[in-house]
Amino acid sequence: NAGVMQNPRHLVRRRGQEARLRCSPMKGHSHVYWYRQLPEEGLKFMVYLQKENIIDESGMPKERFSAEFPKEGPSILRIQQVVRGDSAAYFCASSPPPGRGRVTGELFFGEGSRLTVL
Amino acid sequence: RKEVEQDPGPFNVPEGATVAFNCTYSNSASQSFFWYRQDCRKEPKLLMSVYSSGNEDGRFTAQLNRASQYISLLIRDSKLSDSATYLCVVTPSGSSNTGKLIFGQGTTLQVKP
């Protein structure tokens, strides 16, 4: 019974390169969320997606960042032209649809993808 | 001002001690409240929900004071395995049905033998 799977666990990029982070939600979960945790800071909401739909992207930086959750395959968080300030742990979380045994506020997090920008 | 504020600690306590963490939130319209636990370099996991009437789960008791916009977590009889960072979490107004959570910075607990 696999949990939320994220890959890669660690990613090193040079400034200006692209980073792609992948997330497969728990089985039966159709809602995916991306959070970012900067060093010494709390997790910050970035985006909330359902299959083929972005529901809330109010936490996404206006430039260079994009997210998708296609009909088939994992959710992808894409960071173009990375800068040193993008170095962080990026956590994906999932939840079942509302009403299907879902506990409000309970998200199931993956182990995170740690991005280091040199 | 941060939306959710916590004392980062660390709190260093001996096994068996009782320890309390506090958290304040700035938005009086916040709807739901939780404590999550995050072990070092691991993912956060839900510890418990927080209600005005209080919520107790074994050695853990959480309390919400809406008037003061204050949330607490009490851990009794601390175990070595309780060592972790405890994250205070609120949901913004209108977001109780979504996964948009606002996390505090976390309070680090170290339980010593």
PDB file of C-alpha atoms in Angstrom:
ATOM      1  CA  ASN A   1       0.000   0.000   0.000  1.00  0.00           C
ATOM      2  CA  ALA A   2       2.280   2.692  -1.306  1.00  0.00           C
ATOM      3  CA  GLY A   3       2.026   6.161   0.098  1.00  0.00           C
ATOM      4  CA  VAL A   4       2.659   9.363  -1.789  1.00  0.00           C
ATOM      5  CA  MET A   5       5.675   8.781  -3.992  1.00  0.00           C
ATOM      6  CA  GLN A   6       7.982  11.593  -4.973  1.00  0.00           C
ATOM      7  CA  ASN A   7      11.006  11.547  -7.190  1.00  0.00           C
ATOM      8  CA  PRO A   8      13.734  12.390  -7.365  1.00  0.00           C
ATOM      9  CA  ARG A   9      14.439  12.530  -3.633  1.00  0.00           C
ATOM     10  CA  HIS A  10      17.446  14.734  -4.249  1.00  0.00           C
ATOM     11  CA  LEU A  11      18.128  16.932  -7.242  1.00  0.00           C
ATOM     12  CA  VAL A  12      21.096  19.183  -7.928  1.00  0.00           C
ATOM     13  CA  ARG A  13      20.874  21.820 -10.607  1.00  0.00           C
ATOM     14  CA  ARG A  14      23.042  24.709 -11.726  1.00  0.00           C
ATOM     15  CA  ARG A  15      21.582  28.180 -11.996  1.00  0.00           C
ATOM     16  CA  GLY A  16      19.565  28.552 -15.174  1.00  0.00           C
ATOM     17  CA  GLN A  17      18.715  24.865 -15.566  1.00  0.00           C
ATOM     18  CA  GLU A  18      15.264  23.330 -15.253  1.00  0.00           C
ATOM     19  CA  ALA A  19      14.024  21.175 -12.380  1.00  0.00           C
ATOM     20  CA  ARG A  20      11.173  18.686 -12.714  1.00  0.00           C
ATOM     21  CA  LEU A  21       9.731  17.102  -9.622  1.00  0.00           C
ATOM     22  CA  ARG A  22       7.244  14.243  -9.820  1.00  0.00           C
ATOM     23  CA  CYS A  23       4.535  13.098  -7.470  1.00  0.00           C
ATOM     24  CA  SER A  24       2.257  10.085  -7.559  1.00  0.00           C
ATOM     25  CA  PRO A  25      -0.587  10.396  -5.047  1.00  0.00           C
ATOM     26  CA  MET A  26      -1.805   7.621  -2.802  1.00  0.00           C
ATOM     27  CA  LYS A  27      -4.097   5.121  -4.450  1.00  0.00           C
ATOM     28  CA  GLY A  28      -7.621   6.451  -4.530  1.00  0.00           C
ATOM     29  CA  HIS A  29      -6.568  10.053  -3.981  1.00  0.00           C
ATOM     30  CA  SER A  30      -7.490  12.489  -6.687  1.00  0.00           C
ATOM     31  CA  HIS A  31      -6.303  15.713  -5.062  1.00  0.00           C
ATOM     32  CA  VAL A  32      -2.661  16.749  -5.115  1.00  0.00           C
ATOM     33  CA  TYR A  33      -0.950  19.635  -3.356  1.00  0.00           C
ATOM     34  CA  TRP A  34       2.543  21.017  -3.567  1.00  0.00           C
ATOM     35  CA  TYR A  35       4.248  22.711  -0.626  1.00  0.00           C
ATOM     36  CA  ARG A  36       7.706  24.237  -0.327  1.00  0.00           C
ATOM     37  CA  GLN A  37       9.843  24.260   2.793  1.00  0.00           C
ATOM     38  CA  LEU A  38      12.734  26.695   2.772  1.00  0.00           C
ATOM     39  CA  PRO A  39      15.555  26.189   5.287  1.00  0.00           C
ATOM     40  CA  GLU A  40      14.483  27.265   8.797  1.00  0.00           C
ATOM     41  CA  GLU A  41      10.963  28.093   7.594  1.00  0.00           C
ATOM     42  CA  GLY A  42       7.565  26.475   7.698  1.00  0.00           C
ATOM     43  CA  LEU A  43       5.911  24.736   4.800  1.00  0.00           C
ATOM     44  CA  LYS A  44       4.270  27.107   2.350  1.00  0.00           C
ATOM     45  CA  PHE A  45       1.343  26.150   0.144  1.00  0.00           C
ATOM     46  CA  MET A  46       2.061  26.441  -3.555  1.00  0.00           C
ATOM     47  CA  VAL A  47      -0.685  24.813  -5.617  1.00  0.00           C
ATOM     48  CA  TYR A  48      -3.684  22.487  -5.446  1.00  0.00           C
ATOM     49  CA  LEU A  49      -4.565  20.307  -8.411  1.00  0.00           C
ATOM     50  CA  GLN A  50      -7.065  17.707  -9.445  1.00  0.00           C
ATOM     51  CA  LYS A  51      -6.750  15.612 -12.573  1.00  0.00           C
ATOM     52  CA  GLU A  52      -6.261  18.006 -15.509  1.00  0.00           C
ATOM     53  CA  ASN A  53      -7.298  21.008 -13.398  1.00  0.00           C
ATOM     54  CA  ILE A  54      -5.485  23.604 -11.346  1.00  0.00           C
ATOM     55  CA  ILE A  55      -7.839  24.457  -8.491  1.00  0.00           C
ATOM     56  CA  ASP A  56      -5.760  26.963  -6.526  1.00  0.00           C
ATOM     57  CA  GLU A  57      -2.355  28.285  -7.505  1.00  0.00           C
ATOM     58  CA  SER A  58      -2.326  31.265  -5.186  1.00  0.00           C
ATOM     59  CA  GLY A  59       0.974  30.186  -3.625  1.00  0.00           C
ATOM     60  CA  MET A  60       2.894  29.741  -6.848  1.00  0.00           C
ATOM     61  CA  PRO A  61       5.513  32.322  -7.794  1.00  0.00           C
ATOM     62  CA  LYS A  62       4.311  34.264 -10.816  1.00  0.00           C
ATOM     63  CA  GLU A  63       7.251  33.315 -13.012  1.00  0.00           C
ATOM     64  CA  ARG A  64       9.293  30.202 -13.721  1.00  0.00           C
ATOM     65  CA  PHE A  65       7.051  27.822 -11.742  1.00  0.00           C
ATOM     66  CA  SER A  66       4.312  25.635 -13.193  1.00  0.00           C
ATOM     67  CA  ALA A  67       2.431  22.538 -12.133  1.00  0.00           C
ATOM     68  CA  GLU A  68       0.278  19.971 -13.834  1.00  0.00           C
ATOM     69  CA  PHE A  69      -1.584  16.809 -12.989  1.00  0.00           C
ATOM     70  CA  PRO A  70      -2.398  15.065 -16.258  1.00  0.00           C
ATOM     71  CA  LYS A  71      -5.101  12.501 -16.801  1.00  0.00           C
ATOM     72  CA  GLU A  72      -2.451   9.807 -16.886  1.00  0.00           C
ATOM     73  CA  GLY A  73       0.781   9.851 -14.931  1.00  0.00           C
ATOM     74  CA  PRO A  74       2.150  11.760 -11.973  1.00  0.00           C
ATOM     75  CA  SER A  75       1.788  15.382 -11.035  1.00  0.00           C
ATOM     76  CA  ILE A  76       4.781  17.453 -12.073  1.00  0.00           C
ATOM     77  CA  LEU A  77       6.158  20.631 -10.535  1.00  0.00           C
ATOM     78  CA  ARG A  78       8.400  22.375 -13.014  1.00  0.00           C
ATOM     79  CA  ILE A  79      10.855  25.124 -12.188  1.00  0.00           C
ATOM     80  CA  GLN A  80      12.496  26.840 -15.112  1.00  0.00           C
ATOM     81  CA  GLN A  81      15.772  28.773 -14.954  1.00  0.00           C
ATOM     82  CA  VAL A  82      16.399  27.864 -11.347  1.00  0.00           C
ATOM     83  CA  VAL A  83      18.084  30.316  -8.989  1.00  0.00           C
ATOM     84  CA  ARG A  84      19.806  29.695  -5.656  1.00  0.00           C
ATOM     85  CA  GLY A  85      16.704  30.870  -3.785  1.00  0.00           C
ATOM     86  CA  ASP A  86      14.785  27.925  -5.208  1.00  0.00           C
ATOM     87  CA  SER A  87      16.867  25.548  -3.075  1.00  0.00           C
ATOM     88  CA  ALA A  88      14.341  23.939  -0.758  1.00  0.00           C
ATOM     89  CA  ALA A  89      12.440  20.780   0.060  1.00  0.00           C
ATOM     90  CA  TYR A  90       9.373  20.403  -2.123  1.00  0.00           C
ATOM     91  CA  PHE A  91       6.657  18.260  -0.594  1.00  0.00           C
ATOM     92  CA  CYS A  92       3.749  16.776  -2.436  1.00  0.00           C
ATOM     93  CA  ALA A  93       0.629  15.744  -0.561  1.00  0.00           C
ATOM     94  CA  SER A  94      -2.582  14.047  -1.529  1.00  0.00           C
ATOM     95  CA  SER A  95      -6.033  13.534  -0.123  1.00  0.00           C
ATOM     96  CA  PRO A  96      -9.163  11.675  -1.137  1.00  0.00           C
ATOM     97  CA  PRO A  97     -12.078  13.656  -2.526  1.00  0.00           C
ATOM     98  CA  PRO A  98     -14.203  15.437   0.096  1.00  0.00           C
ATOM     99  CA  GLY A  99     -16.683  13.164   1.783  1.00  0.00           C
ATOM    100  CA  ARG A 100     -14.926   9.891   0.999  1.00  0.00           C
ATOM    101  CA  GLY A 101     -13.620   9.201   4.463  1.00  0.00           C
ATOM    102  CA  ARG A 102     -11.612  12.341   4.281  1.00  0.00           C
ATOM    103  CA  VAL A 103     -10.569  13.985   7.521  1.00  0.00           C
ATOM    104  CA  THR A 104     -10.488  17.770   7.164  1.00  0.00           C
ATOM    105  CA  GLY A 105      -6.932  18.989   7.360  1.00  0.00           C
ATOM    106  CA  GLU A 106      -5.366  15.581   6.921  1.00  0.00           C
ATOM    107  CA  LEU A 107      -2.986  15.527   4.044  1.00  0.00           C
ATOM    108  CA  PHE A 108      -0.716  12.599   3.286  1.00  0.00           C
ATOM    109  CA  PHE A 109       2.718  13.873   2.432  1.00  0.00           C
ATOM    110  CA  GLY A 110       5.459  12.307   0.391  1.00  0.00           C
ATOM    111  CA  GLU A 111       9.019  12.272   1.682  1.00  0.00           C
ATOM    112  CA  GLY A 112       9.860  15.339  -0.346  1.00  0.00           C
ATOM    113  CA  SER A 113      12.242  16.266  -3.126  1.00  0.00           C
ATOM    114  CA  ARG A 114      15.239  18.253  -1.997  1.00  0.00           C
ATOM    115  CA  LEU A 115      16.437  20.671  -4.647  1.00  0.00           C
ATOM    116  CA  THR A 116      19.885  22.196  -4.415  1.00  0.00           C
ATOM    117  CA  VAL A 117      20.821  24.929  -6.849  1.00  0.00           C
ATOM    118  CA  LEU A 118      24.535  25.515  -7.238  1.00  0.00           C
TER     119      LEU A 118
ATOM    120  CA  ARG B   1       3.450  39.380  11.187  1.00  0.00           C
ATOM    121  CA  LYS B   2       3.423  35.654  10.412  1.00  0.00           C
ATOM    122  CA  GLU B   3       0.004  34.046  10.059  1.00  0.00           C
ATOM    123  CA  VAL B   4       0.961  31.263  12.461  1.00  0.00           C
ATOM    124  CA  GLU B   5       3.645  31.852  15.061  1.00  0.00           C
ATOM    125  CA  GLN B   6       5.466  29.332  17.177  1.00  0.00           C
ATOM    126  CA  ASP B   7       8.479  29.422  19.428  1.00  0.00           C
ATOM    127  CA  PRO B   8      11.031  27.420  17.422  1.00  0.00           C
ATOM    128  CA  GLY B   9      12.749  26.123  20.582  1.00  0.00           C
ATOM    129  CA  PRO B  10      14.488  23.763  20.911  1.00  0.00           C
ATOM    130  CA  PHE B  11      12.812  22.446  24.005  1.00  0.00           C
ATOM    131  CA  ASN B  12      15.168  20.027  25.756  1.00  0.00           C
ATOM    132  CA  VAL B  13      13.411  17.896  28.364  1.00  0.00           C
ATOM    133  CA  PRO B  14      14.179  14.668  30.233  1.00  0.00           C
ATOM    134  CA  GLU B  15      12.195  11.517  29.652  1.00  0.00           C
ATOM    135  CA  GLY B  16       8.996  11.515  31.651  1.00  0.00           C
ATOM    136  CA  ALA B  17       8.634  15.288  31.673  1.00  0.00           C
ATOM    137  CA  THR B  18       5.512  17.184  30.718  1.00  0.00           C
ATOM    138  CA  VAL B  19       6.026  19.783  28.012  1.00  0.00           C
ATOM    139  CA  ALA B  20       3.678  22.328  26.484  1.00  0.00           C
ATOM    140  CA  PHE B  21       3.886  24.135  23.151  1.00  0.00           C
ATOM    141  CA  ASN B  22       1.952  27.205  22.201  1.00  0.00           C
ATOM    142  CA  CYS B  23       0.968  28.729  18.919  1.00  0.00           C
ATOM    143  CA  THR B  24      -0.853  31.904  17.920  1.00  0.00           C
ATOM    144  CA  TYR B  25      -2.613  32.671  14.654  1.00  0.00           C
ATOM    145  CA  SER B  26      -3.397  36.071  13.226  1.00  0.00           C
ATOM    146  CA  ASN B  27      -6.569  35.503  11.195  1.00  0.00           C
ATOM    147  CA  SER B  28      -9.632  35.320  13.403  1.00  0.00           C
ATOM    148  CA  ALA B  29     -11.569  33.775  10.503  1.00  0.00           C
ATOM    149  CA  SER B  30      -9.357  30.686  10.443  1.00  0.00           C
ATOM    150  CA  GLN B  31     -11.542  27.643  10.413  1.00  0.00           C
ATOM    151  CA  SER B  32      -9.739  24.483  11.431  1.00  0.00           C
ATOM    152  CA  PHE B  33      -6.690  23.764  13.540  1.00  0.00           C
ATOM    153  CA  PHE B  34      -4.239  20.897  13.745  1.00  0.00           C
ATOM    154  CA  TRP B  35      -0.926  19.736  15.081  1.00  0.00           C
ATOM    155  CA  TYR B  36       1.382  17.926  12.688  1.00  0.00           C
ATOM    156  CA  ARG B  37       4.620  16.197  13.578  1.00  0.00           C
ATOM    157  CA  GLN B  38       7.736  16.259  11.408  1.00  0.00           C
ATOM    158  CA  ASP B  39      10.762  14.112  12.131  1.00  0.00           C
ATOM    159  CA  CYS B  40      14.164  15.340  10.967  1.00  0.00           C
ATOM    160  CA  ARG B  41      14.310  15.466   7.161  1.00  0.00           C
ATOM    161  CA  LYS B  42      11.048  13.566   6.904  1.00  0.00           C
ATOM    162  CA  GLU B  43       7.537  14.435   5.789  1.00  0.00           C
ATOM    163  CA  PRO B  44       4.951  16.014   8.114  1.00  0.00           C
ATOM    164  CA  LYS B  45       2.257  13.743   9.496  1.00  0.00           C
ATOM    165  CA  LEU B  46      -1.031  14.670  11.148  1.00  0.00           C
ATOM    166  CA  LEU B  47      -0.795  14.284  14.926  1.00  0.00           C
ATOM    167  CA  MET B  48      -4.231  15.502  15.958  1.00  0.00           C
ATOM    168  CA  SER B  49      -7.005  17.966  15.325  1.00  0.00           C
ATOM    169  CA  VAL B  50      -7.654  20.808  17.757  1.00  0.00           C
ATOM    170  CA  TYR B  51     -11.062  21.842  19.029  1.00  0.00           C
ATOM    171  CA  SER B  52     -12.342  24.464  21.452  1.00  0.00           C
ATOM    172  CA  SER B  53     -13.609  21.645  23.632  1.00  0.00           C
ATOM    173  CA  GLY B  54     -10.136  20.133  23.731  1.00  0.00           C
ATOM    174  CA  ASN B  55      -8.877  16.923  22.216  1.00  0.00           C
ATOM    175  CA  GLU B  56      -6.987  14.207  24.047  1.00  0.00           C
ATOM    176  CA  ASP B  57      -5.192  11.269  22.463  1.00  0.00           C
ATOM    177  CA  GLY B  58      -3.229   9.236  24.963  1.00  0.00           C
ATOM    178  CA  ARG B  59      -0.404  11.383  26.307  1.00  0.00           C
ATOM    179  CA  PHE B  60      -1.258  14.253  23.965  1.00  0.00           C
ATOM    180  CA  THR B  61      -3.794  16.994  24.668  1.00  0.00           C
ATOM    181  CA  ALA B  62      -4.579  19.841  22.289  1.00  0.00           C
ATOM    182  CA  GLN B  63      -6.611  22.930  23.069  1.00  0.00           C
ATOM    183  CA  LEU B  64      -7.946  25.864  21.089  1.00  0.00           C
ATOM    184  CA  ASN B  65      -8.821  29.286  22.465  1.00  0.00           C
ATOM    185  CA  ARG B  66     -10.591  31.162  19.671  1.00  0.00           C
ATOM    186  CA  ALA B  67     -10.966  34.371  21.667  1.00  0.00           C
ATOM    187  CA  SER B  68      -7.205  34.604  22.174  1.00  0.00           C
ATOM    188  CA  GLN B  69      -6.362  32.977  18.814  1.00  0.00           C
ATOM    189  CA  TYR B  70      -4.155  30.566  20.679  1.00  0.00           C
ATOM    190  CA  ILE B  71      -3.517  26.841  20.264  1.00  0.00           C
ATOM    191  CA  SER B  72      -1.658  24.563  22.649  1.00  0.00           C
ATOM    192  CA  LEU B  73      -0.251  21.052  22.695  1.00  0.00           C
ATOM    193  CA  LEU B  74       0.574  19.261  25.936  1.00  0.00           C
ATOM    194  CA  ILE B  75       2.684  16.112  25.991  1.00  0.00           C
ATOM    195  CA  ARG B  76       2.733  14.126  29.205  1.00  0.00           C
ATOM    196  CA  ASP B  77       5.318  11.513  30.199  1.00  0.00           C
ATOM    197  CA  SER B  78       7.651  12.391  27.308  1.00  0.00           C
ATOM    198  CA  LYS B  79       9.324   9.523  25.474  1.00  0.00           C
ATOM    199  CA  LEU B  80      12.548   9.572  23.485  1.00  0.00           C
ATOM    200  CA  SER B  81      10.433   8.860  20.410  1.00  0.00           C
ATOM    201  CA  ASP B  82       8.556  12.133  20.905  1.00  0.00           C
ATOM    202  CA  SER B  83      11.662  14.008  19.721  1.00  0.00           C
ATOM    203  CA  ALA B  84      10.552  15.820  16.584  1.00  0.00           C
ATOM    204  CA  THR B  85       9.345  19.169  15.301  1.00  0.00           C
ATOM    205  CA  TYR B  86       5.717  19.952  16.077  1.00  0.00           C
ATOM    206  CA  LEU B  87       3.930  22.069  13.500  1.00  0.00           C
ATOM    207  CA  CYS B  88       0.924  24.212  14.312  1.00  0.00           C
ATOM    208  CA  VAL B  89      -1.433  24.296  11.330  1.00  0.00           C
ATOM    209  CA  VAL B  90      -4.566  26.280  10.490  1.00  0.00           C
ATOM    210  CA  THR B  91      -6.864  26.358   7.498  1.00  0.00           C
ATOM    211  CA  PRO B  92      -7.765  29.774   6.121  1.00  0.00           C
ATOM    212  CA  SER B  93     -11.340  30.927   5.959  1.00  0.00           C
ATOM    213  CA  GLY B  94     -13.189  29.151   3.160  1.00  0.00           C
ATOM    214  CA  SER B  95     -10.559  26.441   2.838  1.00  0.00           C
ATOM    215  CA  SER B  96     -11.843  23.791   5.204  1.00  0.00           C
ATOM    216  CA  ASN B  97     -12.660  21.600   2.225  1.00  0.00           C
ATOM    217  CA  THR B  98      -9.353  22.042   0.483  1.00  0.00           C
ATOM    218  CA  GLY B  99      -5.798  21.140   1.290  1.00  0.00           C
ATOM    219  CA  LYS B 100      -4.620  24.683   1.695  1.00  0.00           C
ATOM    220  CA  LEU B 101      -2.984  24.619   5.084  1.00  0.00           C
ATOM    221  CA  ILE B 102      -0.979  27.333   6.792  1.00  0.00           C
ATOM    222  CA  PHE B 103       1.952  25.931   8.742  1.00  0.00           C
ATOM    223  CA  GLY B 104       3.845  27.491  11.577  1.00  0.00           C
ATOM    224  CA  GLN B 105       7.620  27.303  11.568  1.00  0.00           C
ATOM    225  CA  GLY B 106       7.490  24.460  14.068  1.00  0.00           C
ATOM    226  CA  THR B 107       8.712  23.873  17.613  1.00  0.00           C
ATOM    227  CA  THR B 108      11.559  21.406  18.053  1.00  0.00           C
ATOM    228  CA  LEU B 109      11.422  18.986  20.968  1.00  0.00           C
ATOM    229  CA  GLN B 110      14.414  16.958  22.132  1.00  0.00           C
ATOM    230  CA  VAL B 111      13.700  14.374  24.810  1.00  0.00           C
ATOM    231  CA  LYS B 112      16.846  13.272  26.611  1.00  0.00           C
ATOM    232  CA  PRO B 113      17.387   9.988  28.479  1.00  0.00           C
TER     233      PRO B 113
END
